[in-house]
Steps between C-alpha positions, in 0.01 A plus 500: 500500500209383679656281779734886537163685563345234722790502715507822521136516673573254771826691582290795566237340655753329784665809502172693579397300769817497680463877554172473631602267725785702659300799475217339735758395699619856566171599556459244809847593654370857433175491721642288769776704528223798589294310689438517884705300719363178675386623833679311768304363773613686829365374815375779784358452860169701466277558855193339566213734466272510758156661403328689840191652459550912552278754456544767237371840400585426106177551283323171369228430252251431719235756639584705698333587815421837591435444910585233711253405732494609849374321794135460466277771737193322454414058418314592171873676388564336106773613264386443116775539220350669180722526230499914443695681231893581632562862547808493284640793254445318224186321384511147633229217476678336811239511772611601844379283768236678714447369881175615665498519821237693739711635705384714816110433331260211635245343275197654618200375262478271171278601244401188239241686335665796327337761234612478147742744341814700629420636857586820510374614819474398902309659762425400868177704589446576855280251595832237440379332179772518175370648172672419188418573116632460205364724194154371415513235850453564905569296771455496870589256782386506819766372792209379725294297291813375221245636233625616166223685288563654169276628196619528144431853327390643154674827608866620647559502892632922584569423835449355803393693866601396863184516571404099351403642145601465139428765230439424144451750184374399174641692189227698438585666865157359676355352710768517757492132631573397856518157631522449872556134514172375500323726220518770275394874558478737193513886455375659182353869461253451787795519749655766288703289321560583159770355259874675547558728145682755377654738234894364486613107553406318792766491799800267492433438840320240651210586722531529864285506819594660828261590816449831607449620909175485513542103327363589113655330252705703243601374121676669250395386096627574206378845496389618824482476881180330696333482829266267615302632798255227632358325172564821295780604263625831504671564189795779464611592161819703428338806452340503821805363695658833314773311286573636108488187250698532180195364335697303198387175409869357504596649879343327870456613801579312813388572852682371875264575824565459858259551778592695804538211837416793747236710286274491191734648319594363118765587264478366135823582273486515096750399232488484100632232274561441225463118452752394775713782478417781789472852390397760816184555700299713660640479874288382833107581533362469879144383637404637810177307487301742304676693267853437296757769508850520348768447731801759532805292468809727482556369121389512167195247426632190363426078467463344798634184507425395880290589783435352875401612865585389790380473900636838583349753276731505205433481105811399309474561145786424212473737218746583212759316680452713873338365802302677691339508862224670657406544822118511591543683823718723406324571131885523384693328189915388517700300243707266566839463316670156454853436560756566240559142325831311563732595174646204465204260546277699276726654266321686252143506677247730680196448664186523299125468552376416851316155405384385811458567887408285746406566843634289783316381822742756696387743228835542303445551143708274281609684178528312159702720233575399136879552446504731162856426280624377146274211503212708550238542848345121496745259605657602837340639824645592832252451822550767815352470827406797665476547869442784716702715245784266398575332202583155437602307189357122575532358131550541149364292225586435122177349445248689279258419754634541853421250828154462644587690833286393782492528865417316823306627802898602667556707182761278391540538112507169234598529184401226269625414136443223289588147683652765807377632850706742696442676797715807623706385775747764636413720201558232243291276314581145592380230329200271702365309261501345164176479329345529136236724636201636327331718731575669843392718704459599909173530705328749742699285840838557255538126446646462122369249248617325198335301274678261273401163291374365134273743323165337505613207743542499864633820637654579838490821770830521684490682825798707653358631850745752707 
């Protein structure tokens, strides 16, 4: 019975591992049945490739430039490639190659010595030497003699005069420093100087000098309007100048003069803000030379947002978004109306506040206007040219602060943007020039100026004469 049982096991077993065996086997016959065919080697004539060397237009990796040089107009011409950030849609750390090149400028004077800090300012004063300052810094070079002075300052620079002088203001509002290039001169109360103060906040405007007629200096502070007559400050308060202040600590007032080019005529225009936000005005006061009066615009009073003369006997004044003219000789006032905007171009926009006019060597006035739409009034303007009636659009910009716009003794207009100089050609702006600028500006012969370089390193003064 044993031996039966025993038997029994090994049939089983045998039996067991025969069906494994064929099972396996099915398996196998299975997958290579399913599998992929051998490829079969197939021999085709394929062309030799030839590689030539053609130029393309497809976009690469590399920077890329944003002007090819031109042929060079004078032997100091370079082109520099600084890495700038790309102007794409979408934020990109990619730089974009930038090329300087000079352009129509020539390298006029090097400057190894430069005041420290962000120069914010560049004057050439009538007697050919270039002023430059930075906020608590002046400079001046002289052409003849390749000397390049400069003092350091306690206090802030407020501006700088053709006439070879730089103007500093403590905060307490006095003295009123000047520095001439070789030494200081100070006015305090005996020159009738006495600290700027009033009732509301102080103006968000910076100060500014102008010359009258009769050559005395004019500067508007933070809360009033000032003469200085000789060595003595005249000193005209709002009241007197006849303008109503809201008198609240939280609102400014601002004021804009312009001297008269063929009288001694003034005109000083008011405006209230709040902050940075402007509210209205008061209108347009005039100066005949002894006595202010109120001028009789046909409009309501209102901010005035610009103000200029020219040679002919005209005051143009921007208020409340109107521009005005009058004529001297004929003691009369007109408005001028801008042309309707193009639909399509600026769809959903309308001209705003007057922001700036410029007068011309030929005496057209140039006519900045913010462009008022969804987005709000402070990120697109529209620039007219106005001459002998007629309106001109020369440029618009979506920049919240719009071109330098300068011009050279044959009243040719330049627009310059950041690492850009145009010139109107034709009545466009063509590009001249590709430089990372920091200041500019044109002198009394209408020769223009830029001045680029390393902040407190060498610095250079490029030239463009007509």
């Amino acid at each position: 019975m044993h031996v039966s049982k025993k038997g029994e096991v090994i049939f089983l077993v045998v039996v067991g591992g025969t069906l494994i065996l064929n099972l396996s086997a099915l398996v196998t016959t299975i997958s290579v049945s399913n599998a992929p065919s051998t490829p079969t080697v197939t021999v085709t004539l394929s062309p030799t490739i030839t590689v030539t060397s053609t130029p393309t237009k497809l976009p690469t990796r590399t920077f890329t430039a944003t002007f090819t040089s031109t042929p060079s107009f004078t032997p100091t011409r370079t082109s520099t490639i600084t890495p700038t950030p790309s102007e794409t849609p979408t934020p990109s750390n990619t730089p974009t190659a930038f090329i300087f090149d000079q352009g129509v400028f020539e390298r006029a004077f090097v400057m190894d010595q430069v005041i420290p800090g962000i120069i914010n300012r560049l004057q050439v004063a009538g007697d050919g030497s270039f002023w430059i300052s930075a906020p608590y810094a002046i400079g001046r070079y002289e052409p003849d003699t390749k000397i390049f002075s400069q003092v350091n300052l306690d206090n802030p620079v407020i501006g700088l005069t053709s006439d070879g002088k730089a103007w500093i203001l403590p905060a307490s509002g006095t003295p009123l420093q000047v520095w001439d290039g070789n030494g200081f001169n100070f006015y305090n109360q005996t020159n009738s100087w006495l600290p700027p103060q009033g009732y509301g906040a102080p103006s968000p405007l910076e100060p500014s000098f102008s010359r009258d007629f009769d050559g005395n200096v004019w500067l508007t502070t933070d809360y009033d309007v000032r003469r200085l007559r000789g060595d003595q400050w005249q000193i005209f308060l709002p009241e007197l100048i006849g303008f109503e202040l809201p008198y609240r600590k939280t609102i400014s007032t601002s004021f804009l003069l312009a001297n008269s080019q063929i009288s001694n005529l003034a005109w000083v225009g008011s405006c209230n803000w709040l902050e940075r936000d402007r509210l209205d005005g008061n209108g347009v006061r005039q100066f005949d030379g002894q006595r202010w009066s109120e001028v009789e615009i046909p409009a309501e009073k209102g901010c005035v947002t610009a103000i200029a003369s020219d040679k002919t006997g005209h005051a143009w004044v921007g208020m409340d978004g109107h521009l005005w003219r009058y004529d001297e000789k004929l003691d009369a006032w007109s408005e001028f109306t801008p042309p309707d905007l193009d639909p399509v171009k600026y769809i959903g926009f309308r001209h705003g506040a007057v922001l700036d006019i410029t007068i011309a060597p030929d005496d057209s006035a140039w006519v900045l206007y913010e462009l008022c739409g969804s987005p709000g009034c402070k990120t697109r303007q529209i620039r007219y040219r106005i001459l002998n009636g007629f309106w001109t659009p020369m440029r618009d910009s979506s920049q919240i602060s719009p071109p330098l716009l300068l011009f050279d003794k044959n009243s040719t207009a330049w627009s310059l943007e950041q690492y850009k100089i145009s010139r109107l050609e034709n009545s466009i702006f063509k590009p001249v020039a590709w430089m990372d600028w920091i200041e500019a500006t044109s002198d009394a012969e209408g020769h223009v100026w830029v001045m680029n370089g390393d902040l407190n390193a060498e610095m250079i003064l490029w030239k463009y004469e007509p």
